[in-house]
Coordinates of C-alpha atoms in Angstrom, one line a residue:
M1 CA 143.2 121.2 115.1
D2 CA 142.2 120.7 118.7
K3 CA 140.9 117.2 118.6
T4 CA 139.0 117.3 121.9
I5 CA 137.1 120.5 121.0
T6 CA 136.5 119.3 117.4
L7 CA 135.1 115.9 118.7
E8 CA 132.8 117.8 121.2
K9 CA 131.4 119.9 118.3
F10 CA 131.1 116.7 116.2
V11 CA 129.0 115.1 119.0
Q12 CA 126.9 118.2 119.4
I13 CA 125.9 118.3 115.7
L14 CA 125.0 114.6 115.7
S15 CA 123.0 115.0 119.0
G16 CA 121.2 118.1 117.9
T17 CA 118.8 116.2 115.6
E18 CA 117.0 112.9 115.5
N19 CA 117.9 112.6 111.8
T20 CA 121.6 111.4 112.0
M21 CA 121.7 110.9 108.2
E22 CA 120.9 114.5 107.5
A23 CA 123.5 115.8 110.1
C24 CA 126.4 113.5 109.4
G25 CA 127.6 115.5 106.4
D26 CA 128.0 118.7 108.5
A27 CA 129.6 116.7 111.4
F28 CA 132.2 115.1 109.2
S29 CA 133.0 118.4 107.5
L30 CA 134.5 119.5 110.9
I31 CA 137.2 116.8 110.7
A32 CA 137.6 115.4 107.2
P33 CA 139.3 118.3 105.3
A34 CA 142.2 118.6 107.8
L35 CA 142.8 114.9 107.6
Q36 CA 142.6 114.7 103.8
I37 CA 139.5 112.4 104.0
S38 CA 138.0 112.3 100.5
R39 CA 134.9 110.2 101.1
I40 CA 133.0 108.3 103.8
T41 CA 130.5 105.6 102.9
L42 CA 128.0 103.5 104.9
D43 CA 126.8 100.0 104.0
M44 CA 123.7 98.6 105.6
N45 CA 122.9 94.9 105.3
I46 CA 119.8 94.1 107.3
P47 CA 118.3 90.6 107.2
E48 CA 114.6 89.7 106.9
T49 CA 113.1 90.0 110.4
R50 CA 109.7 90.8 111.9
Q51 CA 110.9 94.4 112.2
T52 CA 112.2 94.5 108.6
P53 CA 110.2 91.9 106.8
T54 CA 111.7 92.5 103.4
G55 CA 115.2 93.2 104.7
E56 CA 117.3 96.2 103.8
V57 CA 120.5 96.7 101.7
R58 CA 121.7 100.2 101.3
H59 CA 125.0 101.8 100.1
L60 CA 125.3 105.5 101.0
T61 CA 127.9 108.2 100.7
I62 CA 127.6 110.2 103.9
Y63 CA 130.5 112.6 103.3
S64 CA 132.1 113.7 100.1
G65 CA 135.1 116.1 100.0
E66 CA 136.9 117.8 97.2
M67 CA 137.2 115.9 93.9
L68 CA 140.5 114.1 93.6
S69 CA 142.7 115.0 90.6
D70 CA 143.2 112.5 87.8
E71 CA 146.6 111.5 89.2
E72 CA 145.3 110.8 92.7
T73 CA 143.9 107.4 93.8
E74 CA 141.8 106.9 96.9
I75 CA 141.7 103.7 99.0
V76 CA 139.9 102.6 102.2
W77 CA 142.2 103.6 105.0
L78 CA 139.8 102.7 107.8
E79 CA 136.8 100.4 108.2
E80 CA 134.5 100.0 111.2
S81 CA 131.4 97.7 111.6
Q82 CA 128.6 97.5 114.1
R83 CA 126.0 94.8 114.5
T84 CA 122.4 96.0 114.5
F85 CA 119.6 94.9 116.8
E86 CA 118.2 92.7 114.0
N87 CA 121.5 90.9 113.8
G88 CA 122.4 92.8 110.6
M89 CA 125.6 94.7 109.9
I90 CA 126.4 98.4 109.3
T91 CA 129.9 99.2 108.0
A92 CA 131.5 102.7 107.7
R93 CA 134.5 103.1 105.4
V94 CA 136.8 106.0 105.3
Y95 CA 138.5 106.8 102.0
A96 CA 141.6 109.0 101.5
P97 CA 144.3 109.4 98.8
I98 CA 146.7 106.6 98.6
E99 CA 149.6 108.8 99.7
T100 CA 147.9 109.8 103.0
N101 CA 149.9 109.2 106.1
W102 CA 148.0 109.5 109.3
S103 CA 149.7 109.4 112.7
P104 CA 148.5 106.8 115.3
D105 CA 146.7 109.7 117.1
E106 CA 145.0 110.9 114.0
R107 CA 143.9 107.3 113.1
Q108 CA 142.5 106.9 116.7
F109 CA 140.7 110.2 116.4
I110 CA 139.0 109.2 113.2
L111 CA 138.1 105.8 114.6
S112 CA 136.5 107.5 117.7
A113 CA 134.5 109.8 115.4
I114 CA 133.3 106.8 113.3
R115 CA 132.3 104.8 116.4
I116 CA 130.4 107.8 117.8
F117 CA 128.7 108.1 114.4
L118 CA 127.7 104.4 114.4
I119 CA 126.2 104.7 117.9
H120 CA 124.1 107.7 116.6
I121 CA 123.1 105.7 113.5
G122 CA 121.8 102.9 115.8
R123 CA 119.7 105.4 117.7
F124 CA 118.5 107.0 114.5
R125 CA 117.4 103.6 113.1
L126 CA 115.5 102.8 116.3
V127 CA 113.6 106.1 116.1
E128 CA 113.0 105.5 112.4
L129 CA 111.7 102.1 113.1
V130 CA 109.3 103.3 115.8
Q131 CA 108.0 106.0 113.5
K132 CA 107.8 103.7 110.5
S133 CA 106.0 100.9 112.4
A134 CA 102.9 103.1 112.9
L135 CA 102.6 103.3 109.1
T136 CA 103.9 99.8 108.2
Q137 CA 102.3 96.4 108.1
Y138 CA 104.4 94.2 110.3
L139 CA 104.4 91.1 108.1
T140 CA 105.5 92.5 104.8
G141 CA 107.0 95.9 105.7
L142 CA 104.7 97.5 103.2
P143 CA 102.8 100.6 104.1
N144 CA 99.6 99.9 106.1
S145 CA 96.4 101.9 105.5
G146 CA 98.0 104.9 107.4
G147 CA 101.2 104.7 105.4
F148 CA 99.3 104.3 102.1
L149 CA 97.0 107.3 102.9
A150 CA 100.0 109.4 103.9
F151 CA 101.5 108.8 100.5
A152 CA 98.2 109.5 98.8
T153 CA 97.7 112.7 100.8
R154 CA 101.1 114.0 99.6
K155 CA 100.0 113.4 96.0
V156 CA 96.7 115.1 96.6
I157 CA 98.5 118.2 98.1
S158 CA 100.9 118.3 95.2
G159 CA 98.1 118.1 92.6
E160 CA 99.5 114.9 91.1
I161 CA 96.8 112.4 92.4
T162 CA 94.8 112.4 89.1
K163 CA 97.9 110.8 87.4
Y164 CA 97.2 107.6 89.3
N165 CA 94.8 104.7 89.4
S166 CA 94.0 103.3 92.9
Y167 CA 93.8 99.5 93.4
Y168 CA 92.3 97.5 96.2
F169 CA 93.0 93.8 95.6
N170 CA 92.5 90.5 97.3
L171 CA 94.5 87.3 96.7
K172 CA 92.5 84.4 95.3
G173 CA 92.8 80.9 96.9
F174 CA 94.7 82.3 99.9
G175 CA 93.2 79.6 102.2
L176 CA 94.4 76.9 99.9
I177 CA 97.9 78.2 100.1
N178 CA 97.7 78.2 103.8
R179 CA 96.5 74.6 104.0
R180 CA 99.1 73.5 101.5
F181 CA 102.2 75.2 103.1
G182 CA 101.1 75.9 106.7
A183 CA 100.9 79.3 108.4
D184 CA 104.6 80.1 108.8
E185 CA 105.6 79.3 105.2
T186 CA 102.4 81.1 104.0
D187 CA 103.7 84.2 105.7
N188 CA 107.0 83.8 103.8
I189 CA 105.1 83.4 100.6
V190 CA 103.2 86.7 101.3
R191 CA 106.5 88.4 102.0
R192 CA 107.9 87.2 98.6
Y193 CA 104.7 88.4 96.9
A194 CA 105.1 91.8 98.6
R195 CA 108.7 92.0 97.3
A196 CA 107.5 91.2 93.8
L197 CA 105.0 94.1 94.0
L198 CA 107.8 96.4 95.3
E199 CA 110.1 95.5 92.5
F200 CA 107.3 96.5 90.0
C201 CA 106.7 99.9 91.7
E202 CA 108.6 103.0 90.6
E203 CA 109.8 105.6 93.1
D204 CA 106.7 107.7 92.7
E205 CA 104.3 104.7 93.2
V206 CA 103.2 102.8 96.3
V207 CA 101.8 99.4 97.2
G208 CA 100.4 98.8 100.6
H209 CA 99.3 95.8 102.7
L210 CA 96.2 96.1 104.8
G211 CA 96.8 92.7 106.4
G212 CA 95.9 89.1 105.5
D213 CA 95.3 88.9 101.8
N214 CA 94.3 92.5 101.2
F215 CA 96.5 94.9 99.4
V216 CA 96.3 98.4 97.9
A217 CA 98.3 100.4 95.4
L218 CA 98.7 103.7 93.6
I219 CA 100.1 103.2 90.2
R220 CA 100.6 105.7 87.4
K221 CA 97.8 105.4 84.8
E222 CA 100.1 104.7 81.9
R223 CA 101.2 101.5 83.7
T224 CA 97.6 100.2 84.3
G225 CA 97.8 97.3 81.9
D226 CA 101.2 96.1 83.2
F227 CA 100.0 96.2 86.8
L228 CA 96.8 94.4 86.0
N229 CA 98.8 91.7 84.3
L230 CA 101.0 91.4 87.4
L231 CA 97.9 91.0 89.6
Q232 CA 96.4 88.3 87.3
K233 CA 99.6 86.2 87.6
T234 CA 102.6 86.6 89.8
T235 CA 104.8 83.5 90.5
V236 CA 106.8 83.3 93.7
Y237 CA 107.8 80.1 95.6
G238 CA 107.1 78.2 98.8
I239 CA 109.2 75.7 100.7
R240 CA 107.7 72.3 101.2
D241 CA 109.6 69.3 102.3
G242 CA 112.8 71.2 101.9
E243 CA 112.2 72.0 98.3
Q244 CA 111.1 75.2 96.4
V245 CA 107.7 74.8 94.9
P246 CA 106.4 77.4 92.4
V247 CA 103.3 79.3 93.7
T248 CA 101.3 81.4 91.3
I249 CA 99.2 84.1 92.9
S250 CA 96.3 85.8 91.3
A251 CA 94.3 88.7 92.7
V252 CA 90.8 90.1 92.3
A253 CA 91.0 93.9 92.0
G254 CA 88.8 97.0 92.2
V255 CA 90.2 99.9 90.3
Y256 CA 89.4 103.6 90.8
D257 CA 90.5 105.8 87.9
I258 CA 91.1 108.9 90.1
D259 CA 89.6 112.1 88.7
D260 CA 88.7 115.6 89.8
S261 CA 85.6 114.4 91.7
L262 CA 88.0 113.2 94.5
K263 CA 87.2 115.2 97.6
N264 CA 89.5 113.6 100.2
P265 CA 92.2 110.9 100.3
G266 CA 89.9 108.5 102.1
Q267 CA 87.8 108.1 99.0
I268 CA 90.8 106.6 97.3
L269 CA 90.5 103.5 99.4
G270 CA 86.7 103.6 99.6
R271 CA 86.0 103.8 95.9
S272 CA 88.4 101.1 94.8
S273 CA 87.1 98.8 97.6
I274 CA 83.6 99.3 96.2
A275 CA 84.8 98.0 92.8
L276 CA 86.5 95.1 94.6
S277 CA 83.3 94.1 96.4
V278 CA 81.4 94.0 93.1
A279 CA 84.3 92.1 91.3
R280 CA 84.4 89.5 94.0
S281 CA 80.7 88.8 93.6
L282 CA 81.3 88.2 89.9
S283 CA 83.5 85.1 89.7
N284 CA 84.5 85.7 86.1
E285 CA 85.8 89.3 86.6
P286 CA 89.5 89.5 87.7
F287 CA 89.2 93.3 88.0
L288 CA 86.6 96.0 87.8
F289 CA 86.7 99.8 87.5
V290 CA 84.5 101.7 89.9
T291 CA 81.4 103.4 88.5
K292 CA 79.0 105.9 90.0
E293 CA 76.2 103.3 90.2
M294 CA 78.5 101.0 92.1
S295 CA 79.3 103.7 94.6
T296 CA 75.6 104.4 95.2
R297 CA 74.7 100.8 95.6
V298 CA 77.5 99.8 98.0
Y299 CA 76.9 103.0 100.0
R300 CA 73.3 101.9 100.3
E301 CA 74.2 98.4 101.4
K302 CA 76.6 99.8 104.0
Q303 CA 73.8 101.9 105.4
I304 CA 71.6 98.7 105.6
E305 CA 74.4 96.8 107.4
D306 CA 75.1 99.6 109.9
R307 CA 71.5 100.3 110.7
F308 CA 70.2 96.7 111.0
E309 CA 70.9 96.0 114.6
D310 CA 69.4 99.2 115.8
G311 CA 66.4 98.6 113.5
L312 CA 65.7 95.3 115.3
L313 CA 66.2 96.8 118.8
N314 CA 63.9 99.7 117.9
N315 CA 61.2 97.5 116.3
E316 CA 61.5 99.2 113.0
F317 CA 60.7 96.0 111.2
K318 CA 57.0 95.6 110.6
V319 CA 55.3 92.3 109.7
Y320 CA 52.8 92.2 106.9
Y321 CA 50.5 89.3 106.1
Q322 CA 49.7 88.3 102.5
P323 CA 46.6 86.1 102.3
K324 CA 46.5 82.7 100.8
V325 CA 43.1 81.9 99.3
D326 CA 41.1 78.8 98.1
T327 CA 39.9 79.8 94.7
R328 CA 37.0 77.4 94.8
T329 CA 35.3 79.2 97.7
H330 CA 37.3 82.5 97.6
T331 CA 38.0 81.9 101.3
L332 CA 41.1 82.9 103.3
I333 CA 43.0 79.8 104.3
G334 CA 46.4 81.1 105.4
A335 CA 49.0 83.8 105.1
E336 CA 52.6 84.4 104.5
A337 CA 54.5 86.8 106.9
L338 CA 56.5 89.4 105.0
S339 CA 58.8 92.0 106.6
R340 CA 59.0 95.7 105.8
W341 CA 61.5 98.0 107.3
L342 CA 60.4 101.5 108.3
C343 CA 63.9 103.0 108.6
K344 CA 63.8 106.7 109.6
G345 CA 60.4 107.2 108.1
E346 CA 61.3 105.5 104.8
Y347 CA 60.1 102.0 103.8
V348 CA 62.9 99.6 102.8
Y349 CA 61.6 96.6 100.9
P350 CA 62.8 93.0 101.3
A351 CA 64.2 92.9 97.7
E352 CA 66.7 95.6 98.9
F353 CA 67.7 94.5 102.4
V354 CA 67.3 90.7 102.4
P355 CA 70.2 90.0 100.0
V356 CA 72.5 92.3 102.0
L357 CA 71.6 90.5 105.3
E358 CA 72.0 87.1 103.7
R359 CA 75.5 87.9 102.5
N360 CA 76.5 89.0 105.9
S361 CA 74.7 86.2 107.8
F362 CA 72.5 88.8 109.5
S363 CA 69.3 87.3 108.2
I364 CA 68.8 84.8 111.0
G365 CA 68.3 87.7 113.4
L366 CA 65.5 89.1 111.3
D367 CA 63.9 85.7 110.7
I368 CA 63.8 84.9 114.4
Y369 CA 62.4 88.4 115.0
V370 CA 59.6 87.8 112.5
I371 CA 58.6 84.4 113.8
E372 CA 58.5 85.8 117.4
E373 CA 56.3 88.7 116.2
V374 CA 54.0 86.3 114.3
C375 CA 53.6 84.0 117.3
R376 CA 53.0 87.0 119.6
T377 CA 50.3 88.3 117.2
I378 CA 48.6 84.9 116.8
R379 CA 48.5 84.6 120.6
K380 CA 46.8 88.1 120.7
W381 CA 44.2 87.0 118.1
L382 CA 43.4 83.9 120.0
D383 CA 43.0 85.8 123.3
E384 CA 40.7 88.3 121.6
G385 CA 38.5 85.5 120.2
L386 CA 39.6 85.7 116.6
D387 CA 40.0 82.5 114.5
P388 CA 43.6 82.7 113.1
V389 CA 44.7 80.9 110.0
P390 CA 48.2 79.2 109.6
V391 CA 51.0 81.7 108.9
S392 CA 54.1 80.7 107.0
V393 CA 57.4 82.4 108.1
N394 CA 60.4 82.5 105.8
F395 CA 63.9 81.4 106.8
S396 CA 66.9 82.2 104.7
R397 CA 69.1 79.3 103.4
S398 CA 72.0 81.1 105.1
D399 CA 70.2 80.5 108.5
L400 CA 70.3 76.7 108.1
T401 CA 74.0 76.4 109.2
D402 CA 72.8 77.1 112.7
E403 CA 72.3 73.6 114.3
R404 CA 69.9 75.0 116.9
L405 CA 67.6 76.8 114.5
A406 CA 64.8 74.2 114.6
D407 CA 65.0 74.0 118.4
Q408 CA 64.7 77.8 118.6
I409 CA 61.6 77.8 116.4
L410 CA 59.9 75.2 118.6
E411 CA 60.9 77.1 121.8
I412 CA 59.3 80.3 120.4
I413 CA 56.1 78.5 119.4
N414 CA 55.9 76.9 122.8
K415 CA 56.6 80.3 124.5
Y416 CA 53.3 81.6 123.2
D417 CA 51.5 78.3 123.9
L418 CA 50.4 77.9 120.3
D419 CA 49.2 74.8 118.5
L420 CA 51.8 73.8 116.0
S421 CA 49.3 73.9 113.2
Y422 CA 49.3 77.7 113.3
I423 CA 52.9 78.0 112.0
Q424 CA 54.5 76.8 108.8
I425 CA 58.3 77.3 108.1
E426 CA 59.1 78.3 104.5
V427 CA 62.5 77.9 102.9
T428 CA 63.5 78.7 99.3
E429 CA 64.4 75.9 96.9
T430 CA 68.2 75.7 96.7
A431 CA 70.4 76.1 93.7
T432 CA 73.2 73.8 94.9
S433 CA 73.6 70.2 96.1
K434 CA 75.5 71.4 99.2
E435 CA 72.6 73.6 100.3
K436 CA 70.2 70.9 99.5
G437 CA 71.9 68.8 102.2
L438 CA 71.4 71.7 104.8
I439 CA 67.7 72.0 103.8
T440 CA 67.1 68.3 104.0
H441 CA 68.6 68.1 107.5
F442 CA 66.6 71.2 108.7
L443 CA 63.2 70.0 107.2
T444 CA 63.7 66.5 108.6
K445 CA 64.3 68.0 112.1
L446 CA 61.1 70.1 111.7
N447 CA 59.2 67.1 110.6
G448 CA 60.2 65.2 113.7
M449 CA 58.9 68.1 115.8
N450 CA 55.5 68.0 113.8
I451 CA 56.2 71.5 112.5
A452 CA 54.8 72.0 108.9
S453 CA 57.2 73.2 106.2
S454 CA 57.0 74.7 102.8
I455 CA 59.4 75.0 99.8
D456 CA 59.2 78.5 98.2
D457 CA 59.9 79.2 94.5
F458 CA 59.4 75.6 93.6
G459 CA 60.7 74.8 90.1
T460 CA 63.6 77.3 90.0
G461 CA 66.3 75.4 91.9
Y462 CA 68.3 72.2 92.1
S463 CA 66.6 69.0 91.0
S464 CA 63.0 70.2 91.7
L465 CA 61.3 66.9 91.2
G466 CA 63.8 65.2 93.5
I467 CA 62.5 67.5 96.2
L468 CA 59.1 65.9 96.0
R469 CA 60.7 62.5 96.5
D470 CA 63.4 63.4 99.1
L471 CA 62.2 66.2 101.3
P472 CA 59.6 65.8 104.1
V473 CA 57.7 69.0 103.2
S474 CA 54.0 69.7 103.8
T475 CA 53.6 72.3 101.0
I476 CA 55.3 73.4 97.8
K477 CA 54.8 76.9 96.5
I478 CA 54.9 77.0 92.7
D479 CA 57.0 79.9 91.4
K480 CA 55.2 82.7 89.6
S481 CA 57.4 82.1 86.5
F482 CA 55.2 79.2 85.6
I483 CA 52.2 81.4 85.1
D484 CA 53.8 84.7 84.1
N485 CA 53.5 84.3 80.3
E486 CA 50.9 86.6 78.7
V487 CA 49.4 83.5 77.0
L488 CA 49.5 80.3 78.9
T489 CA 50.1 77.4 76.5
R490 CA 49.2 73.7 76.4
R491 CA 52.8 72.9 77.2
D492 CA 52.6 75.1 80.4
E493 CA 49.5 73.2 81.3
I494 CA 51.0 69.7 80.9
V495 CA 54.2 70.6 82.9
L496 CA 52.3 72.1 85.8
K497 CA 49.5 69.6 85.9
N498 CA 52.0 66.7 86.2
I499 CA 53.9 68.5 89.0
I500 CA 50.7 69.1 90.9
Q501 CA 49.4 65.6 90.4
M502 CA 52.7 64.1 91.7
A503 CA 52.7 66.4 94.7
K504 CA 49.1 65.5 95.6
E505 CA 49.8 61.8 95.3
L506 CA 52.6 62.3 97.8
D507 CA 50.2 64.1 100.1
I508 CA 51.9 67.5 99.6
E509 CA 49.8 70.6 99.4
V510 CA 50.3 72.9 96.4
I511 CA 49.9 76.7 96.3
T512 CA 50.9 79.1 93.5
E513 CA 52.3 82.5 94.2
G514 CA 52.2 85.7 92.2
V515 CA 48.6 85.3 90.9
E516 CA 47.3 88.6 89.5
R517 CA 44.9 87.8 86.6
P518 CA 41.6 86.0 86.2
D519 CA 43.0 83.8 83.4
Q520 CA 45.7 82.6 85.8
I521 CA 43.1 81.5 88.2
E522 CA 41.2 79.6 85.5
F523 CA 44.4 78.0 84.3
L524 CA 45.4 76.9 87.8
Q525 CA 42.0 75.4 88.5
R526 CA 42.3 73.4 85.2
V527 CA 45.7 71.9 86.3
G528 CA 44.4 71.1 89.8
C529 CA 45.9 74.0 91.9
D530 CA 43.1 75.7 93.9
L531 CA 45.3 77.5 96.5
V532 CA 46.8 80.8 95.5
Q533 CA 48.6 83.9 96.8
G534 CA 48.9 87.2 95.0
F535 CA 47.5 90.6 94.2
F536 CA 44.4 89.1 92.5
Y537 CA 43.0 88.7 96.0
D538 CA 45.2 90.9 98.2
R539 CA 48.4 92.8 98.6
P540 CA 50.4 92.2 101.8
L541 CA 48.3 93.6 104.6
T542 CA 49.3 95.3 107.9
R543 CA 48.4 93.5 111.1
E544 CA 45.4 95.6 111.6
E545 CA 44.2 95.2 108.0
F546 CA 44.7 91.4 108.3
E547 CA 42.7 91.3 111.5
D548 CA 39.7 92.8 109.7
R549 CA 40.2 90.1 107.0
L550 CA 40.1 87.4 109.7
K551 CA 36.7 88.6 110.8
N552 CA 35.3 88.0 107.3
K553 CA 37.4 85.4 105.5
T554 CA 35.3 85.3 102.3
Y555 CA 36.2 87.5 99.3
N556 CA 33.5 88.9 97.2
I557 CA 34.7 87.9 93.7

């Protein structure tokens, strides 16, 4: 064997491809038989690093010669190691029968070949890492969205995808873990959690990490129960004050039972994320399977979110005015401003878009838009010689975290040179003590600016009677649920009469909403509430329709 020529061919084979692992068998076949090499192995021991978050331990046979007879025994005749860029170690071992007797030149030749191979392995791992990094989440080493979808696409192409359930899950209490252990150790805890997920997965399953506390998985359907149990409770550990502390991690999951309706791999993530969105809004649901109704609803909500900013810029939101009437004289005494959204020729009503905007903290943009439009309109009426009535403008509870909100409201009123009596700010009664604090602060600030305020849906929230005592409001609006019964009883009358009497003694105006029937008017007059709002007098009116109503404020009842 011409060692120089053989070594050149050996190098050519390894250099002819980026995949050294695939080529090494052919390369070593050039030299191994003549030297009685029976086997060559490769051990990789890579520590946990940013590049390899879960570490890597592999034992591979990269060349295997003819089977030894029962009488023959092989031993390691040569061993060579190389340190990796992550400060790990790769070791190649050359096996040959125990009676092998290499000359010094042959031994040196084999050693040269092994060293060349290790250099190529180093190059191969760098290329592999670069390719893998595009499809891998850096913290955990799990597939990112690209890596997850690449796996899913292969299963779609092979026709096996309907054998899987898709999971999109979010860790509960992640912020608490962060505060308890600090950012660095929390990263370690997430890595350990990722390793636990990996240990559960079989070779034909995948779990991915989208970043933060968001994960995805494709798990065979027959293992659904086991995987959901894992998501509900997985115990890892964190290091605090030098000691291991058990950390139990639970997740909220959306599950998509993949069926033949799947059109493309992207739906695998989309549909399971829909179920997760619904599950997260239901605090008692640790997981939820996607349904067609969920998909339709969430798609609609996404449309609302995506279109909202353009809707404001293009003045697609129209302000309607629902009259408030004094039932003693049937006279218009005020109005509530209500928004309607004319989106691409279709009206979207507040019951549909307001909850979406509130969840995403977009509502303040709409509420500021409405009060600006109301003030502009009142200014127009005054300039045209009309006699406006006070208009109440709703502000969402989610708006109240903005410290400058009251100042913004005053600036807008002053911008149009309006008397403060023309505007009333309406907020909905809160359901929590925390929100009550925000409302109290906001209303107190408005009161100091001499801007009237109103509590909407009075009687449905947190400590209603306490509001009469604690909040500096000008008006309370009795919720329609108090008068919705087909037959209004003596008990209804006693409850409402006492609320109204207390409010009036505190110099708080009372108005009832949702009034639609004559018997409701009679009932309210008996209990002392003469101001109403509802379809009995008028539906919400366009600006032009309300202008006509301002010209003749008396209803012919």
